[in-house]
Structure formats: C-alpha cells, structure tokens
Amino acid sequence: MASEIRDINLAESGHRKIEWVKRNCDLLRTLEEEFSVSKPFAGKKICLSVHLEAKTAYLCKVLKAGGAEMFVTGSNPLSTQDDVAAALVDDGLEVHAWYNSTPEEYESHIRNTLKNGPHIIIDDGGDLVSMVHNEMPDLIPNIIGGCEETTTGIIRLEAMNKAGALRFPMVRVNNADCKHLFDNRYGTGQSVWDGINRTTNLIVAGKIVVVAGYGWCGKGTAMRAKGLGARVIVTEIDPIKAIEAVMDGFDVMPMNDAAKLGDFFVTVTGCEKVIDEEDFAVMKDGAILCNAGHFDCEIDMATLRKIAVEAREMRNNIMGYKLPTGQWIHVLGEGRLVNLACGDGHPAEIMDMSFAIQALSAKYLVEHGSELTEKLIDVPLEVDQDVARRKLKFLGKEIDVLTPEQEKYLNSYNL
Ligand SMILES: NC(=O)c1ccc[n+]([C@@H]2O[C@H](COP(=O)([O-])OP(=O)(O)OC[C@H]3O[C@@H](n4cnc5c(N)ncnc54)[C@H](O)[C@@H]3O)[C@@H](O)[C@H]2O)c1
C-alpha cells in the first residue's frame, strides 16, 4: 500500500533531524553497523507505532538495516512530525501518519499499517496490539511477538493477559532498568520542561509547580522543576510514593488543595481525570496546565471545554479557557503529552538507550519467539546489562570488577 503522509517535499528537513539524532545515538549507530552485517530481521515485517519524530525514525532505519521491511505509524496525533515521516518514505519505508490527524484518520493509519501482516510489533501505548486483537485477529498466527515501550501500554497488556486475551508474547520494554530509570526519569524530566518553556516563554523560578504522580516520570519532572527554581508540590494516591516525595523535599497534598496554589500543573500518572471540574474551579487566574502521561485523559478536557464561557488560542499550542467564575485556565498541547506535542520529546542520548533495548528485544523475539511459553515477558537481563555496558563505554566510564574473593564473599552465608 502507498504511504500516507502530508508532504514528501518536507523530506530534506526530516533527513537533517534524523542525521543529528544519529550523530548523538552511539548505541543505535553500533547496532546499525552490526545489524547491516548479521541481518537479524531478514524476511521479517515489523509494524511500529511510536511517537513519530527523529529518534523513532532512526530506530526504524536501524531495524531496516537489519533486514526488516518497515511499516510505520505514529502513537499520538500531535507527536508526528511531517518532515520526519517524509524522510522515512524518501528512504523507502512505508509510513501512515501525519501531524494533527483526526481520531478517524489516526485509527485508519494504524489499520493500514497493520494490513501488511507483521511478524513483529513495536508498540507505544498499546494501539497496535489492541487493534490486532479487536479487529484483525486473522493476523495473529503470523505474529511472533511484540515490544511495548511505555507504562500505560504495559498496564493495558497486563489487563489483557490477566483476562487470558493476549494471544502472542509481548516484551515489557518499559520495565527494563535501562529504559524506565533513564527515559521516564531523566528523559521526561528534561523534555517536559523543554516543552513547557519553549511554548510558554515564562519564568519557572519562584513559581509553584504541581506534579501529579510521583512515579518515574513524576520524579524527573519534580526534580527538574526544583532545579529551575520552582517550589514543588506533589500529589499522589500511593502512600509510599508520597513519603518518597516528602523525603525528596517536596510538599504533598491532595489535588484540590494544590489546585488553589499552583502556577504550573503537570499530570503524569497514567490515570484519568486527575485534574477535574472541582480543581479547575479553585485555580488561580492564568494557571498553566499540561499533561505528560500517555493518554490525554489526565486533565478532564471534555469538562473544561464544556464549562468554559470562552475559549481562545493564546499562543501556538496554548488554549485559554475562561471559567464562569472569571479565571483563565491555560492548557498546553490540548492536554496531550507536552514533551512531544509541544517539543521534540526526550533527548537523543536517552532514546538511544530505550531504542537499543527495543531493537535488541525485537531481535530476541525473532531468535527465541517460538520457545516462549509466557505471553508477557521482561527484557532478558543480559540485554539490559549489555545496553548498560555499551552505554557506559560510550560515556567513557569504567567500573570495578569483582575479584574472585569478593564474589565468593557475596555468595556465601557463613561469614
Ligand atoms: N511523556 C513521556 O515521554 C512519557 C515517558 C514515559 C512514560 N510516560 C507515561 O507517563 C505515565 C506515568 O509513567 P511512569 O513510568 O511515571 O508510571 P509510574 O507507575 O512509575 O508512576 C505513576 C504514579 O502516578 C500515581 N498515580 C496514579 N493515579 C494517580 C492519581 N489519580 N493522582 C495522583 N497520582 C496518581 C501512582 O501512584 C504512581 O506513583 C504513563 O502514562 C506512561 O505511559 C510518558
């Protein structure tokens, strides 16, 4: 099937972005070299749905260098970059995605990607896996397995698996240490503030930032807000995470109390309606709201749009909503992932690690898929360790090695 993109003439700008990523992704560059010789994906079709910007595009090129036939779509209507999509098509990959697709177009792009009959699926948030199971089950016998990138996708997979509905093995890429410890924490931490800063052009120092959710992403977001000089409030539902936030020096309170105080709000929970009508009602005039969780349900946008007496685009990617009580609430990127809808996503060096895990997990599936008995599997420890060792080498750092005596000590119980 022909690709569906906005404009092939944008390819040149996309190629430049991908080239920049390549320069800064040491692990993926090495894998590209290795794969172009060993061709681990020869004869295999890979369907991929990941936020379609330059780092993802480079992952696609690495997999293609390994012999895969690539069919690519985005993972959110506002995170696809049309020039990057054009560059991939220019390089001979099949792409179905454009920026700002309608819900119908977005769904049709996923369907048209899958129609190619994948052997391997690479998913970010579970849209491919969900469509295969719900609408295209005839594709299942051909599928060796897949990899899931993010926390929210894994929650969906775990629910499917519990219900006995998951029909091929999926690797929980997010659960690898080399993924969530760095991508979710340092990647989200930096890129969320990049998105907010470049979109609002406002000062963060001296302001009050409310971070909803103190998981891996929330920790990074709060840490970087503090670094920018903000006073940070955390909201949580998990008492242990709440204590962690207190010990890390942040204030903790329910959202409705925090709503009265915050200048900036970032939701990053994976849950829905974390900020709702009761919270909007007590917010300060000019409050800025954004979301970094996978789906755009964390801020109750439907209600905000319904109760607003006026809505106005304040600046590119900033919608203002005037409440009946007179305050203006400002929402960035329509409540979609702010770091991707209003920025370029995580730094390249971070995605280098996450996507090295993806590429090596896909290779693992090709090599071991038929032996797998479980439907949900973790990234093999040797893959995680391999990525960490390679990364450390590129960082120019060495570490100690256990002596035989130390190894014996650590493995004995009669000390
Ligand atoms: N923006 C990005 O680039 C990016 C990157 C990685 C993950 N994600 C997404 O971000 C979300 C969070 O991921 P994570 O890895 O931090 O997950 P996590 O499970 O480590 O953390 C989520 C936290 O939110 C808390 N929480 C849940 N419901 C809540 C509520 N109603 N109010 C307050 N806190 C609540 C949980 O207790 C938990 O501590 C997911 O949707 C994930 O897919 C986004």
XYZ file of N, CA, C and O in Angstrom, residues 319-412:
376
model
N -4.089 26.891 24.652
C -5.503 27.259 24.591
C -5.907 27.831 25.935
O -5.611 27.240 26.982
N -6.570 28.979 25.909
C -7.089 29.572 27.131
C -8.577 29.277 27.257
O -9.311 29.330 26.269
N -8.995 28.914 28.467
C -10.415 28.652 28.727
C -10.847 29.571 29.871
O -10.232 29.539 30.944
N -11.893 30.377 29.633
C -12.384 31.268 30.691
C -13.510 30.570 31.442
O -14.492 30.123 30.841
N -13.344 30.474 32.771
C -14.349 29.802 33.584
C -15.493 30.760 33.900
O -15.310 31.988 33.847
N -16.663 30.231 34.265
C -17.791 31.102 34.618
C -17.416 32.070 35.742
O -17.954 33.172 35.830
N -16.472 31.646 36.606
C -16.042 32.494 37.730
C -15.020 33.554 37.293
O -14.543 34.330 38.114
N -14.646 33.563 36.036
C -13.821 34.666 35.520
C -12.357 34.331 35.281
O -11.689 35.017 34.505
N -11.807 33.260 35.962
C -10.376 32.978 35.749
C -10.142 32.341 34.377
O -11.003 31.641 33.869
N -8.931 32.586 33.860
C -8.495 31.901 32.638
C -7.592 30.734 33.023
O -6.676 30.881 33.844
N -7.875 29.571 32.442
C -7.029 28.379 32.626
C -6.353 28.136 31.280
O -7.028 28.127 30.244
N -5.050 27.922 31.287
C -4.326 27.733 30.024
C -3.845 26.287 29.904
O -3.176 25.783 30.800
N -4.174 25.641 28.799
C -3.792 24.235 28.613
C -2.823 24.125 27.434
O -3.083 24.652 26.348
N -1.718 23.431 27.665
C -0.701 23.266 26.618
C -0.968 21.989 25.817
O -1.294 20.950 26.391
N -0.794 22.091 24.516
C -0.859 20.900 23.641
C -2.138 20.095 23.793
O -2.096 18.862 23.655
N -3.246 20.779 24.071
C -4.566 20.127 24.187
C -4.602 19.012 25.223
O -5.404 18.082 25.135
N -3.671 19.052 26.187
C -3.662 18.025 27.232
C -3.002 16.727 26.778
O -3.080 15.708 27.449
N -2.347 16.768 25.602
C -1.587 15.588 25.157
C -0.148 15.728 25.643
O 0.269 16.826 26.017
N 0.609 14.619 25.591
C 1.985 14.628 26.130
C 2.735 15.915 25.749
O 3.080 16.108 24.579
N 2.990 16.727 26.757
C 3.515 18.074 26.483
C 4.918 18.033 25.867
O 5.270 18.881 25.049
N 5.693 17.025 26.250
C 7.079 16.975 25.744
C 7.132 16.600 24.266
O 8.111 16.899 23.582
N 6.058 15.978 23.775
C 6.034 15.600 22.360
C 5.120 16.519 21.558
O 5.452 16.892 20.432
N 3.972 16.902 22.152
C 3.051 17.784 21.422
C 3.618 19.200 21.330
O 3.327 19.922 20.383
N 4.423 19.598 22.321
C 4.957 20.970 22.342
C 6.484 20.965 22.272
O 7.118 21.989 22.545
N 7.086 19.834 21.976
C 8.551 19.764 21.927
C 8.981 18.615 21.041
O 8.172 18.056 20.296
N 10.233 18.242 21.153
C 10.764 17.176 20.297
C 10.924 15.862 21.053
O 11.664 14.979 20.616
N 10.306 15.752 22.241
C 10.428 14.511 23.005
C 11.743 14.440 23.757
O 12.453 15.436 23.920
N 12.065 13.235 24.196
C 13.256 13.041 25.040
C 14.543 13.357 24.285
O 14.612 13.188 23.062
N 15.593 13.712 25.020
C 16.904 13.909 24.401
C 17.378 12.642 23.675
O 17.062 11.521 24.091
N 18.142 12.844 22.624
C 18.583 11.728 21.776
C 19.340 10.661 22.565
O 19.111 9.463 22.384
N 20.239 11.093 23.457
C 21.066 10.103 24.173
C 20.221 9.188 25.051
O 20.610 8.058 25.346
N 19.063 9.720 25.516
C 18.159 8.910 26.340
C 17.451 7.889 25.468
O 17.391 6.696 25.789
N 16.913 8.353 24.335
C 16.199 7.422 23.459
C 17.153 6.407 22.845
O 16.734 5.321 22.437
N 18.429 6.762 22.793
C 19.437 5.814 22.326
C 19.363 4.537 23.179
O 19.375 3.423 22.651
N 19.257 4.726 24.491
C 19.187 3.557 25.385
C 17.847 2.831 25.229
O 17.800 1.609 25.075
N 16.750 3.593 25.257
C 15.423 2.955 25.164
C 15.287 2.184 23.863
O 14.771 1.061 23.839
N 15.745 2.786 22.768
C 15.559 2.148 21.464
C 16.579 1.035 21.216
O 16.316 0.115 20.432
N 17.723 1.090 21.889
C 18.646 -0.052 21.815
C 17.965 -1.255 22.470
O 18.031 -2.379 21.969
N 17.267 -0.995 23.590
C 16.517 -2.076 24.245
C 15.430 -2.598 23.299
O 15.229 -3.809 23.161
N 14.735 -1.674 22.634
C 13.684 -2.093 21.678
C 14.280 -2.981 20.585
O 13.754 -4.052 20.281
N 15.371 -2.496 19.967
C 15.951 -3.221 18.831
C 16.441 -4.606 19.264
O 16.204 -5.605 18.578
N 17.097 -4.667 20.435
C 17.627 -5.953 20.889
C 16.509 -6.887 21.371
O 16.614 -8.107 21.243
N 15.419 -6.300 21.886
C 14.280 -7.140 22.292
C 13.599 -7.713 21.051
O 13.163 -8.877 21.055
N 13.495 -6.912 19.987
C 12.895 -7.414 18.735
C 13.758 -8.547 18.187
O 13.243 -9.581 17.734
N 15.063 -8.379 18.266
C 15.986 -9.431 17.795
C 15.791 -10.700 18.649
O 15.752 -11.813 18.128
N 15.647 -10.496 19.953
C 15.439 -11.627 20.868
C 14.167 -12.400 20.477
O 14.141 -13.625 20.467
N 13.114 -11.632 20.127
C 11.853 -12.281 19.740
C 12.029 -13.121 18.479
O 11.509 -14.233 18.392
N 12.765 -12.572 17.502
C 12.982 -13.329 16.262
C 13.745 -14.619 16.582
O 13.419 -15.688 16.063
N 14.722 -14.508 17.476
C 15.568 -15.676 17.768
C 14.907 -16.679 18.713
O 15.165 -17.871 18.641
N 14.068 -16.183 19.637
C 13.542 -17.076 20.690
C 12.021 -17.129 20.757
O 11.474 -17.819 21.625
N 11.331 -16.369 19.877
C 9.864 -16.256 19.957
C 9.156 -17.595 20.066
O 8.234 -17.760 20.871
N 9.619 -18.589 19.272
C 8.893 -19.857 19.238
C 9.062 -20.650 20.538
O 8.267 -21.538 20.842
N 10.096 -20.300 21.329
C 10.311 -21.062 22.584
C 9.538 -20.455 23.752
O 9.472 -21.048 24.834
N 8.992 -19.244 23.574
C 8.412 -18.549 24.726
C 7.082 -19.172 25.136
O 6.219 -19.412 24.290
N 6.938 -19.422 26.435
C 5.690 -20.015 26.914
C 4.789 -18.941 27.525
O 3.570 -19.018 27.441
N 5.399 -17.915 28.131
C 4.613 -16.839 28.744
C 4.227 -15.815 27.680
O 4.970 -15.590 26.722
N 3.102 -15.142 27.883
C 2.674 -14.114 26.929
C 3.271 -12.737 27.261
O 3.427 -11.901 26.392
N 3.577 -12.520 28.550
C 4.187 -11.233 28.917
C 5.563 -11.508 29.462
O 5.699 -12.216 30.471
N 6.583 -10.999 28.805
C 7.926 -11.301 29.295
C 8.707 -10.008 29.524
O 8.403 -8.973 28.930
N 9.694 -10.096 30.410
C 10.557 -8.950 30.652
C 11.745 -9.003 29.710
O 12.081 -10.059 29.173
N 12.366 -7.863 29.513
C 13.579 -7.805 28.703
C 14.610 -8.692 29.399
O 14.839 -8.541 30.605
N 15.219 -9.640 28.681
C 16.201 -10.511 29.341
C 17.302 -9.684 30.010
O 17.738 -8.662 29.457
N 17.714 -10.132 31.199
C 18.719 -9.400 31.970
C 19.975 -9.146 31.143
O 20.590 -8.077 31.218
N 20.349 -10.156 30.301
C 21.596 -9.978 29.541
C 21.478 -8.829 28.532
O 22.446 -8.129 28.258
N 20.242 -8.579 28.022
C 20.041 -7.464 27.085
C 20.188 -6.135 27.843
O 20.892 -5.216 27.411
N 19.542 -6.052 29.012
C 19.614 -4.845 29.840
C 21.075 -4.524 30.200
O 21.548 -3.392 30.067
N 21.790 -5.559 30.637
C 23.193 -5.393 31.058
C 24.086 -5.035 29.864
O 24.994 -4.226 29.986
N 23.793 -5.652 28.724
C 24.569 -5.383 27.517
C 24.434 -3.900 27.140
O 25.429 -3.217 26.848
N 23.185 -3.392 27.180
C 22.954 -1.982 26.838
C 23.679 -1.080 27.849
O 24.342 -0.101 27.476
N 23.594 -1.427 29.137
C 24.253 -0.607 30.163
C 25.767 -0.585 29.951
O 26.407 0.476 30.029
N 26.360 -1.742 29.657
C 27.824 -1.810 29.453
C 28.249 -0.983 28.246
O 29.215 -0.240 28.293
N 27.476 -1.135 27.151
C 27.823 -0.377 25.940
C 27.719 1.126 26.216
O 28.558 1.904 25.804
N 26.648 1.522 26.937
C 26.426 2.947 27.205
C 27.560 3.511 28.061
O 28.084 4.595 27.793
N 27.932 2.753 29.091
C 28.993 3.193 29.998
C 30.286 3.414 29.216
O 31.016 4.387 29.454
N 30.530 2.512 28.281
C 31.741 2.632 27.455
C 31.701 3.930 26.651
O 32.666 4.687 26.586
N 30.535 4.213 26.050
C 30.412 5.454 25.277
C 30.502 6.683 26.170
O 30.906 7.754 25.723
N 30.122 6.528 27.441
C 30.244 7.660 28.365
C 31.690 7.837 28.825
O 32.015 8.764 29.555
N 32.536 6.881 28.433
C 33.951 6.949 28.800
C 34.196 6.615 30.259
O 35.148 7.101 30.869
N 33.302 5.814 30.838
C 33.431 5.469 32.262
C 33.753 3.988 32.425
O 33.240 3.151 31.684
N 34.618 3.713 33.414
C 34.899 2.318 33.736
C 34.409 2.041 35.139
O 34.294 2.959 35.953
N 34.135 0.788 35.430
C 33.707 0.432 36.788
C 34.563 -0.722 37.294
O 35.286 -1.359 36.521
N 34.480 -0.974 38.600
C 35.247 -2.067 39.182
C 34.649 -3.413 38.798
O 33.476 -3.515 38.446
N 35.496 -4.424 38.901
C 35.053 -5.797 38.632
C 35.303 -6.586 39.907
O 36.340 -6.411 40.566
N 34.350 -7.429 40.269
C 34.510 -8.224 41.499
C 35.731 -9.126 41.385
O 35.955 -9.754 40.341
N 36.513 -9.203 42.444
C 37.589 -10.200 42.475
C 36.934 -11.552 42.792
O 35.825 -11.583 43.357
N 37.599 -12.676 42.484
C 37.025 -13.984 42.837
C 36.715 -14.065 44.327
O 35.701 -14.629 44.743
N 37.586 -13.450 45.138
C 37.387 -13.470 46.590
C 36.098 -12.721 46.978
O 35.313 -13.194 47.798
N 35.898 -11.566 46.341
C 34.683 -10.785 46.627
C 33.440 -11.537 46.173
O 32.412 -11.541 46.859
N 33.552 -12.196 45.033
C 32.414 -12.952 44.516
C 32.023 -14.062 45.488
O 30.845 -14.288 45.762
N 33.059 -14.721 46.015
C 32.829 -15.799 46.977
C 32.148 -15.226 48.226
O 31.184 -15.791 48.742
N 32.658 -14.064 48.687
C 32.102 -13.419 49.883
C 30.613 -13.104 49.676
O 29.782 -13.380 50.528
N 30.304 -12.546 48.526
C 28.913 -12.146 48.261
C 27.984 -13.342 48.098
O 26.774 -13.208 48.256
N 28.543 -14.499 47.762
C 27.703 -15.669 47.548
C 27.710 -16.641 48.720
O 27.183 -17.749 48.613
N 28.335 -16.251 49.845
C 28.380 -17.189 50.965
C 27.458 -16.731 52.086
O 27.090 -15.549 52.157
